[in-house]
PDB file of C-alpha atoms in Angstrom:
ATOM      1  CA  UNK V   1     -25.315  23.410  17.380  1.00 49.00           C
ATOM      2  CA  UNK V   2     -22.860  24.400  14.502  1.00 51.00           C
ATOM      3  CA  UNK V   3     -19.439  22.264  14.542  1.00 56.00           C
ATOM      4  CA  UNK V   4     -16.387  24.404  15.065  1.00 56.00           C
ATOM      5  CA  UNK V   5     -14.302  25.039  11.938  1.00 60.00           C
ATOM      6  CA  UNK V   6     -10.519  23.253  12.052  1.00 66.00           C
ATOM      7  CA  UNK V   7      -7.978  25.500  13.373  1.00 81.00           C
ATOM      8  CA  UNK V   8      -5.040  26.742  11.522  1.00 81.00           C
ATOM      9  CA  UNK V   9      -2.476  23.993  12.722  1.00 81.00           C
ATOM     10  CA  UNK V  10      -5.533  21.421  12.573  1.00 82.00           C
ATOM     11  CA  UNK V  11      -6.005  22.484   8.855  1.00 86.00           C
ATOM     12  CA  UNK V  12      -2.560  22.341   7.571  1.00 87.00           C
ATOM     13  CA  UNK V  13      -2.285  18.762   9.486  1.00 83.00           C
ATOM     14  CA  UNK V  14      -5.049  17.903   7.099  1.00 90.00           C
ATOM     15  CA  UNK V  15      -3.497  19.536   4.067  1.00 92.00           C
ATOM     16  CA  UNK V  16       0.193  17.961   4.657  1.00 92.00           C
ATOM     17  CA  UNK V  17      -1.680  14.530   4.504  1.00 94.00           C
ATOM     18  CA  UNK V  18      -3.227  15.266   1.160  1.00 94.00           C
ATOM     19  CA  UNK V  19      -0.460  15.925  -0.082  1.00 95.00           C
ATOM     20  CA  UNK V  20       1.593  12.835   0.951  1.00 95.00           C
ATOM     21  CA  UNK V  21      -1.181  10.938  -0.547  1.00 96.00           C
ATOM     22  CA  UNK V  22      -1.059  13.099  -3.849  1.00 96.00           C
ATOM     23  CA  UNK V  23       2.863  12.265  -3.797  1.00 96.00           C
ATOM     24  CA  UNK V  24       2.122   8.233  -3.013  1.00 96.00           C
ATOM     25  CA  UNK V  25       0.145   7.869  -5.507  1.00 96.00           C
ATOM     26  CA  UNK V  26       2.108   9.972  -8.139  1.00 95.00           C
ATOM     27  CA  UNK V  27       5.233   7.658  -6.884  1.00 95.00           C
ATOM     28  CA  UNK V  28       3.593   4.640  -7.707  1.00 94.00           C
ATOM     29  CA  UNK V  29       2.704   5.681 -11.205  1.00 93.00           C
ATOM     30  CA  UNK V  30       5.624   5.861 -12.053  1.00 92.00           C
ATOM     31  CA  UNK V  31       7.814   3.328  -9.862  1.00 90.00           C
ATOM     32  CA  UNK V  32       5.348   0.410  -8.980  1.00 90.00           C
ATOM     33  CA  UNK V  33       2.732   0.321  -6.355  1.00 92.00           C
ATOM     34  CA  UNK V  34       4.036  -2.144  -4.495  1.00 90.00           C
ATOM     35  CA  UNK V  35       7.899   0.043  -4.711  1.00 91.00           C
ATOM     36  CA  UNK V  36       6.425   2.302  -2.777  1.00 92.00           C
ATOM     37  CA  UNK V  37       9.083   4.197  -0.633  1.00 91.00           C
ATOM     38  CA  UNK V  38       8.733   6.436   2.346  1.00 91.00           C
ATOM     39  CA  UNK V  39      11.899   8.175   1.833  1.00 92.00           C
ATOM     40  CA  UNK V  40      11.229   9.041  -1.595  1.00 93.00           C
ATOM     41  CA  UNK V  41       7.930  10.802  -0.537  1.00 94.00           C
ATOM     42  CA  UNK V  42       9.418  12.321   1.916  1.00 93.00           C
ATOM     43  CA  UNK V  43      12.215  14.020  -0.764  1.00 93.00           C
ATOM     44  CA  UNK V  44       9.661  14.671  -2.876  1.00 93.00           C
ATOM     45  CA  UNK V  45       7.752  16.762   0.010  1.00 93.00           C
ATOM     46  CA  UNK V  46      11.601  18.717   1.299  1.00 92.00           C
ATOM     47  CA  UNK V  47      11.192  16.935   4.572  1.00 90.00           C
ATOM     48  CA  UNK V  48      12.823  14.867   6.358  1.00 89.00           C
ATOM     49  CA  UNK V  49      11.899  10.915   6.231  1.00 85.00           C
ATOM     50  CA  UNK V  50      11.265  10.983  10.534  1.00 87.00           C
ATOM     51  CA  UNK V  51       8.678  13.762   9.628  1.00 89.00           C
ATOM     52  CA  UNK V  52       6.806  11.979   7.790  1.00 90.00           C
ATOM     53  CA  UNK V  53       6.194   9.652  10.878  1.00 89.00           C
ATOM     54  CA  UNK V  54       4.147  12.558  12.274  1.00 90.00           C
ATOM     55  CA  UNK V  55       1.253  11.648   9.676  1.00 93.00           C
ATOM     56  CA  UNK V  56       1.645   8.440   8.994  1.00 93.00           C
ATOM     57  CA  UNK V  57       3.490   5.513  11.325  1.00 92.00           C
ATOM     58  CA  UNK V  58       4.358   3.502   8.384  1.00 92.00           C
ATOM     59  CA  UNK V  59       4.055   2.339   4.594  1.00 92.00           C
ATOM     60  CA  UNK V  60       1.209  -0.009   5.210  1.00 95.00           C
ATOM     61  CA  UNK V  61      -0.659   3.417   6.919  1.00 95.00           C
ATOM     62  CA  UNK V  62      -0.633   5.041   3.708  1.00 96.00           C
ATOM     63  CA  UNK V  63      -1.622   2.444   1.675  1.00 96.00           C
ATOM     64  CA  UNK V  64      -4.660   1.540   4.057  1.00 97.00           C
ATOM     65  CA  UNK V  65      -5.611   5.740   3.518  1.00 97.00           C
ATOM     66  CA  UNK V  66      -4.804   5.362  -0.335  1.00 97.00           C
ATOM     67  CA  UNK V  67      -7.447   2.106  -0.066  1.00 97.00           C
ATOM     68  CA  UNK V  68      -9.994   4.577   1.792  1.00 97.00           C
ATOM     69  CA  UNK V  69      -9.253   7.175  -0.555  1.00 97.00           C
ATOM     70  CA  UNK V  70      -9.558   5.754  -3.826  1.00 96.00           C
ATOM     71  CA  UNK V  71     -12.975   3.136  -2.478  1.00 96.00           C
ATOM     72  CA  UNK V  72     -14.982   7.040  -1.527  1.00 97.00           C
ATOM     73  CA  UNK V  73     -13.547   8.064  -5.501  1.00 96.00           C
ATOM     74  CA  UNK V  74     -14.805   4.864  -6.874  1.00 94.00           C
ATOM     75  CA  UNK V  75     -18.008   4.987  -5.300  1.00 95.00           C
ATOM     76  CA  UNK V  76     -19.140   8.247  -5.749  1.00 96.00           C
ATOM     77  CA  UNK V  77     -18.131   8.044  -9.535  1.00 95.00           C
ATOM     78  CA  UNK V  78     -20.891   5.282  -9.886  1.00 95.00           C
ATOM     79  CA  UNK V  79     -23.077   7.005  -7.415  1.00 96.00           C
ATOM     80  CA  UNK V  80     -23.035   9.993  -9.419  1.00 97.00           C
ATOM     81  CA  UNK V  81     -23.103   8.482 -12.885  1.00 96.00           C
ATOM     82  CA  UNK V  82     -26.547   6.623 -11.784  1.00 95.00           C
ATOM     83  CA  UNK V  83     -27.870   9.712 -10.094  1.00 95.00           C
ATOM     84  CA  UNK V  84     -27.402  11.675 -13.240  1.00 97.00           C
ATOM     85  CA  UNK V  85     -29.108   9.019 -15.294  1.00 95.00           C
ATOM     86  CA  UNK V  86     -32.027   9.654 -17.251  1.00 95.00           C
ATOM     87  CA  UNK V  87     -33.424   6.252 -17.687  1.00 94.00           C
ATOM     88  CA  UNK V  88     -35.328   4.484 -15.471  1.00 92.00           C
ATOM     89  CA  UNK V  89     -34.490   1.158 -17.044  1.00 94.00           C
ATOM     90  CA  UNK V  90     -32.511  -0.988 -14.338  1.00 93.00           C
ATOM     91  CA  UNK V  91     -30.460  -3.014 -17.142  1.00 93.00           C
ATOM     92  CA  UNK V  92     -29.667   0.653 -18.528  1.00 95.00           C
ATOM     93  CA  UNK V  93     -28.790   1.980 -15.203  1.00 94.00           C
ATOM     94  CA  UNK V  94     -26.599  -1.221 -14.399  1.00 93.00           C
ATOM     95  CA  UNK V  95     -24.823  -0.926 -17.553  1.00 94.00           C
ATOM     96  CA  UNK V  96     -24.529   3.252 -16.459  1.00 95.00           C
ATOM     97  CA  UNK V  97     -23.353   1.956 -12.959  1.00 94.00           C
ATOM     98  CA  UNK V  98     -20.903  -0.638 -14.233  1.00 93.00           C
ATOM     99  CA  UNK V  99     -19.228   1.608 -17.297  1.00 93.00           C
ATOM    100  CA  UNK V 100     -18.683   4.403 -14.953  1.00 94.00           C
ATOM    101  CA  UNK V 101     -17.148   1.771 -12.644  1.00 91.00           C
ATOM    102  CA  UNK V 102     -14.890   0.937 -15.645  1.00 92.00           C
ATOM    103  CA  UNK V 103     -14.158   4.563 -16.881  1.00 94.00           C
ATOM    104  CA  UNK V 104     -12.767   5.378 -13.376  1.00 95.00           C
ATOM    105  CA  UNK V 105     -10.906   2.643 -12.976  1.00 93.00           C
ATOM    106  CA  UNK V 106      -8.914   2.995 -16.220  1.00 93.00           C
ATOM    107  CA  UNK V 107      -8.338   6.677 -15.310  1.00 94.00           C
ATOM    108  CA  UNK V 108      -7.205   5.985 -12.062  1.00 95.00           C
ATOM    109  CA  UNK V 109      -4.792   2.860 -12.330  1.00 93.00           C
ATOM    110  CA  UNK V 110      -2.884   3.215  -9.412  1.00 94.00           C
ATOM    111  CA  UNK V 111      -5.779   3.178  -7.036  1.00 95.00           C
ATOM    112  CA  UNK V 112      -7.232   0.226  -9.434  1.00 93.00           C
ATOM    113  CA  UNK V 113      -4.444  -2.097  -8.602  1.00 92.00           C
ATOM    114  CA  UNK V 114      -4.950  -1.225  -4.939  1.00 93.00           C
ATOM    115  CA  UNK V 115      -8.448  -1.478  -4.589  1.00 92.00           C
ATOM    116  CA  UNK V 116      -9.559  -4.665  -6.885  1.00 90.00           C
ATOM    117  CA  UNK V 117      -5.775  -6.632  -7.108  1.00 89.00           C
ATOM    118  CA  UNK V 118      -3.423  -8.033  -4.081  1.00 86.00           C
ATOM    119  CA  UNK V 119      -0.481  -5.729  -5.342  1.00 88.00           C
ATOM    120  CA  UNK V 120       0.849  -5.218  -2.209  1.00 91.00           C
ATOM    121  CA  UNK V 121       2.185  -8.159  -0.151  1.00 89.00           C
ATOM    122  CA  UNK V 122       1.080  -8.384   3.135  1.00 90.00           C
ATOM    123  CA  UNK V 123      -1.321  -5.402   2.862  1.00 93.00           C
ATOM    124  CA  UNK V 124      -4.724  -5.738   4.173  1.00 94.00           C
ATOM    125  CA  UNK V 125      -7.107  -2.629   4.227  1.00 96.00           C
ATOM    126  CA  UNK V 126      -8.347  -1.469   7.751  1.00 97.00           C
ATOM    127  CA  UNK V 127     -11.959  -2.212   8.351  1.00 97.00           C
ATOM    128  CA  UNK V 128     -12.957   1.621   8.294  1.00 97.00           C
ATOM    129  CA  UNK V 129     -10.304   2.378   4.741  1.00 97.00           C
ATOM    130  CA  UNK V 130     -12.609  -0.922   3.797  1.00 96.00           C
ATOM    131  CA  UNK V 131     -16.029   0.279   4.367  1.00 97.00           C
ATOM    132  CA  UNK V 132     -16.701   2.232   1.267  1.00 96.00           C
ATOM    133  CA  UNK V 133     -15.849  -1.242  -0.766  1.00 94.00           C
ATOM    134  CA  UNK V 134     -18.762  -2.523   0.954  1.00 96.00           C
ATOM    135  CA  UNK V 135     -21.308   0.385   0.181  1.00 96.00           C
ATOM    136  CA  UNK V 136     -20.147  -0.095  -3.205  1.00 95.00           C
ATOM    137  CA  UNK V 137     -20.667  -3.974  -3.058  1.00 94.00           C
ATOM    138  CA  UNK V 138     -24.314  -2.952  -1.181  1.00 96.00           C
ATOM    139  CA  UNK V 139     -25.108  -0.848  -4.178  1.00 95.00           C
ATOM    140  CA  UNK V 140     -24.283  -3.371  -6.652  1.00 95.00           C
ATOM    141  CA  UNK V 141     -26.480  -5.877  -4.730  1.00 96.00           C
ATOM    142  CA  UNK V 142     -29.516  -3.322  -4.507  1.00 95.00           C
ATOM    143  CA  UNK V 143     -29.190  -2.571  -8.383  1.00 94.00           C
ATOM    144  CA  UNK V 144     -29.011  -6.830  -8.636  1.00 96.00           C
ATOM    145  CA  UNK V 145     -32.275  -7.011  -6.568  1.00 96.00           C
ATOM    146  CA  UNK V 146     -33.913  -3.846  -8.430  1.00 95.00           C
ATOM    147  CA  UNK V 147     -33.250  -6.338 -11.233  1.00 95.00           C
ATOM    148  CA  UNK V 148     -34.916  -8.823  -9.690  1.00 96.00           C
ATOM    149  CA  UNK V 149     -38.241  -6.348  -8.469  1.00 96.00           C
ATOM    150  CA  UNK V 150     -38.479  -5.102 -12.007  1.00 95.00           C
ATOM    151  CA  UNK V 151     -38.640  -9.405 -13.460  1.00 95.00           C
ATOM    152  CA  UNK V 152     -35.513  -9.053 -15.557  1.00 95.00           C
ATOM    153  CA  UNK V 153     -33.486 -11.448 -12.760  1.00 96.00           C
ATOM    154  CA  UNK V 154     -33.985 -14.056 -11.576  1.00 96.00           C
ATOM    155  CA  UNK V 155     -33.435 -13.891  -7.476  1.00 96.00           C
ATOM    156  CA  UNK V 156     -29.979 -15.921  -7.618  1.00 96.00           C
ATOM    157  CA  UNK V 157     -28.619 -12.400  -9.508  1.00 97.00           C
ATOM    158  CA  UNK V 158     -28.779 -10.412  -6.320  1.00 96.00           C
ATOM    159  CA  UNK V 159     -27.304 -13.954  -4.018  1.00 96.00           C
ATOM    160  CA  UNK V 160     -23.785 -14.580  -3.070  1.00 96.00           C
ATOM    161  CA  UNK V 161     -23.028 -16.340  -5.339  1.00 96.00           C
ATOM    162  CA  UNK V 162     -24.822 -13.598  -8.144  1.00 96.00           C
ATOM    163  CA  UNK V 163     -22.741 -11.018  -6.799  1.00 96.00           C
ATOM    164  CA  UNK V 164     -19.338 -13.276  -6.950  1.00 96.00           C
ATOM    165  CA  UNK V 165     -20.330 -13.864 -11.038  1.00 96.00           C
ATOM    166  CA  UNK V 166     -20.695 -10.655 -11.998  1.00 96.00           C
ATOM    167  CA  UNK V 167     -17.790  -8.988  -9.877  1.00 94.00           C
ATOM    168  CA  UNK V 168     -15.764 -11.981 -11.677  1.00 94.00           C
ATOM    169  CA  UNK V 169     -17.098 -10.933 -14.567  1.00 94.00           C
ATOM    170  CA  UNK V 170     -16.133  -7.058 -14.927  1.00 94.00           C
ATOM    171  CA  UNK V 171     -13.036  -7.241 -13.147  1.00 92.00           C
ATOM    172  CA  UNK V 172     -12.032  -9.530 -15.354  1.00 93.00           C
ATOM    173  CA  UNK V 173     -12.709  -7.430 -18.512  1.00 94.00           C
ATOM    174  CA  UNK V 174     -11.122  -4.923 -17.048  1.00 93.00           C
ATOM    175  CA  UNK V 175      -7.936  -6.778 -15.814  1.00 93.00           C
ATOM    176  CA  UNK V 176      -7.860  -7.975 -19.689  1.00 94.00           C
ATOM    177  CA  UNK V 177      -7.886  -4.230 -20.389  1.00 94.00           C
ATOM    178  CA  UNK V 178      -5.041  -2.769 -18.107  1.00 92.00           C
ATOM    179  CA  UNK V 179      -2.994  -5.818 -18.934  1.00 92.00           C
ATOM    180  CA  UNK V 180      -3.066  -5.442 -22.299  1.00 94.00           C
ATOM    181  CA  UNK V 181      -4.439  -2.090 -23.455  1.00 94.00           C
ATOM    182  CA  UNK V 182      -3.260   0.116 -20.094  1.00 92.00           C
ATOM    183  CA  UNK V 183      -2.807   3.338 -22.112  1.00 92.00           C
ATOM    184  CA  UNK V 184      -6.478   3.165 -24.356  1.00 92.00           C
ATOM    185  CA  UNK V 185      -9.590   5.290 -23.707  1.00 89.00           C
ATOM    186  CA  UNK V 186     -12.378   3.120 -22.404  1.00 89.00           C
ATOM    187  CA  UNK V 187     -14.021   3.899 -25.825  1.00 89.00           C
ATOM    188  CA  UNK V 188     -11.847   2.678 -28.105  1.00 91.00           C
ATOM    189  CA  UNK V 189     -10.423  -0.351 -25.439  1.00 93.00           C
ATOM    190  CA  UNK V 190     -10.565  -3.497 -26.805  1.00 94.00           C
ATOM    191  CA  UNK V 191     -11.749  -5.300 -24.196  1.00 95.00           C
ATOM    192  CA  UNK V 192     -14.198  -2.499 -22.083  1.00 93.00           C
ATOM    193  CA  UNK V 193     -16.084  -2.561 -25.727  1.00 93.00           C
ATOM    194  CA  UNK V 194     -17.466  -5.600 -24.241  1.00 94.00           C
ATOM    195  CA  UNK V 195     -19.193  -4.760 -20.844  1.00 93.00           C
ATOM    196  CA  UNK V 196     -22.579  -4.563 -22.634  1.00 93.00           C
ATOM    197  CA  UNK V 197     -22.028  -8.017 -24.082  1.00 94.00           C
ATOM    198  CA  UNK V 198     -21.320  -9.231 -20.470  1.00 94.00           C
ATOM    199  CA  UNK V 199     -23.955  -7.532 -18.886  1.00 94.00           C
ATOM    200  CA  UNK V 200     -26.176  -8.915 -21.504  1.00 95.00           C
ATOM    201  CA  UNK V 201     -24.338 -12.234 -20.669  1.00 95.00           C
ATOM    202  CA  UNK V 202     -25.019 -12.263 -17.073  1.00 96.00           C
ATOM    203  CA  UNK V 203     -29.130 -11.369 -17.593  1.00 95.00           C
ATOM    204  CA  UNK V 204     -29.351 -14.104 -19.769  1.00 95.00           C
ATOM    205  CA  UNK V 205     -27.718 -16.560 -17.115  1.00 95.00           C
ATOM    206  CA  UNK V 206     -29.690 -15.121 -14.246  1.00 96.00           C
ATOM    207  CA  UNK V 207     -32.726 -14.773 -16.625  1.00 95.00           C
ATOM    208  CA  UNK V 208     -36.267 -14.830 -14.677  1.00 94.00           C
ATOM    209  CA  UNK V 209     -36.927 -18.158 -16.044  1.00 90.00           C
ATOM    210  CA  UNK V 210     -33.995 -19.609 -14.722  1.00 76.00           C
ATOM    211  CA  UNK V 211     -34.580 -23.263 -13.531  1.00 65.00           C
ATOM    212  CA  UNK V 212     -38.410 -23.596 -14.341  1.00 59.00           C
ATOM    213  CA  UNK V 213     -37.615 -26.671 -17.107  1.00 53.00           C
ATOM    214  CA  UNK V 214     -35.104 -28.623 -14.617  1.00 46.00           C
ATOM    215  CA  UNK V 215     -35.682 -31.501 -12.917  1.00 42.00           C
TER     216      UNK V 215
END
């Protein structure tokens, strides 16, 4: 049984919240993320600022969307960069995974700071605006443990405390990167030159031998 299409109001509903979200985000390009302000979106739009309550009942509620928002982006940019892969090597594919996660991130700063820094005080993301985060972290685990199938990880890579390491890791190259660098191309970035070094890094950490000479 086919789904009825949106009607007309239902539609522009949907359209009027895109673009509040397209005018956030432009906002906080330019004025902070965290100096976000309702009323200026609302100017920005030609409505009033109590109209705006008709979408969304505060600042927090467009944040939590933004979160949503930018986490489906981010994942389907790595989703698509591995799909379109032609290697079938999982370091290769990991480094694929993680560079795309990189490339989008520098190109899409705003929803960086949101997604992978506490920029906004107070703000905590909504378990459904939080969901895609956690496919993304589930990926990064199954590409871990694909590691791990193929004998180029040792099983610790794809553990807690393997996924806390290498998130630690690459958000901390790329935090080095916005900080200093916010304007390069991920190419010619001083610091995102170095994921392959610490992907190469982390397999040599979590290498398969790891822990047969202790003791």
């Amino acid at each position: 049984m086919s789904t009825a299409a949106p009607d007309r109001r239902t539609r522009r509903h949907q359209e009027t919240i895109g673009e509040i979200l397209d005018v956030a985000v432009e906002l906080m390009g330019t004025e902070g993320v965290a100096a976000l302000s309702l009323s200026a979106v609302a100017r920005r739009l030609g409505m009033q600022p109590p109209s705006l309550y008709q979408y969304f009942p505060s600042k927090m509620a467009i944040y939590d969307a933004l979160f949503q928002r930018g986490a489906e982006l981010f994942l389907a940019s790595q989703r698509e960069a591995v799909a379109a892969a032609t290697t079938d090597d999982v370091v290769e594919l990991h480094l694929i995974g993680t560079t795309a996660f990189a490339r989008w991130s520098m190109q899409n700063q705003v929803y960086s700071q949101l997604l992978f820094w506490r920029t906004i005080p107070g703000f905590e993301p909504s378990p459904e605006a939080f969901a895609p985060a956690q496919e993304a972290l589930a990926d990064l685990r199954a590409h871990l443990q694909a590691g791990v199938g193929a004998s180029r990880l040792h099983p610790d890579a794809a553990s807690d405390e393997g996924l806390a390491v290498f998130t630690s890791l690459t958000s901390g190259v790329l935090s080095q990167q916005l900080a200093n660098e916010p304007d390069a191309s991920f190419e010619s970035g001083r610091f995102t030159r170095l994921f392959p070094l610490v992907l190469e890094m982390f397999y040599q950490h979590y290498a398969p031998t790891r822990g047969r000479n202790a003791g």
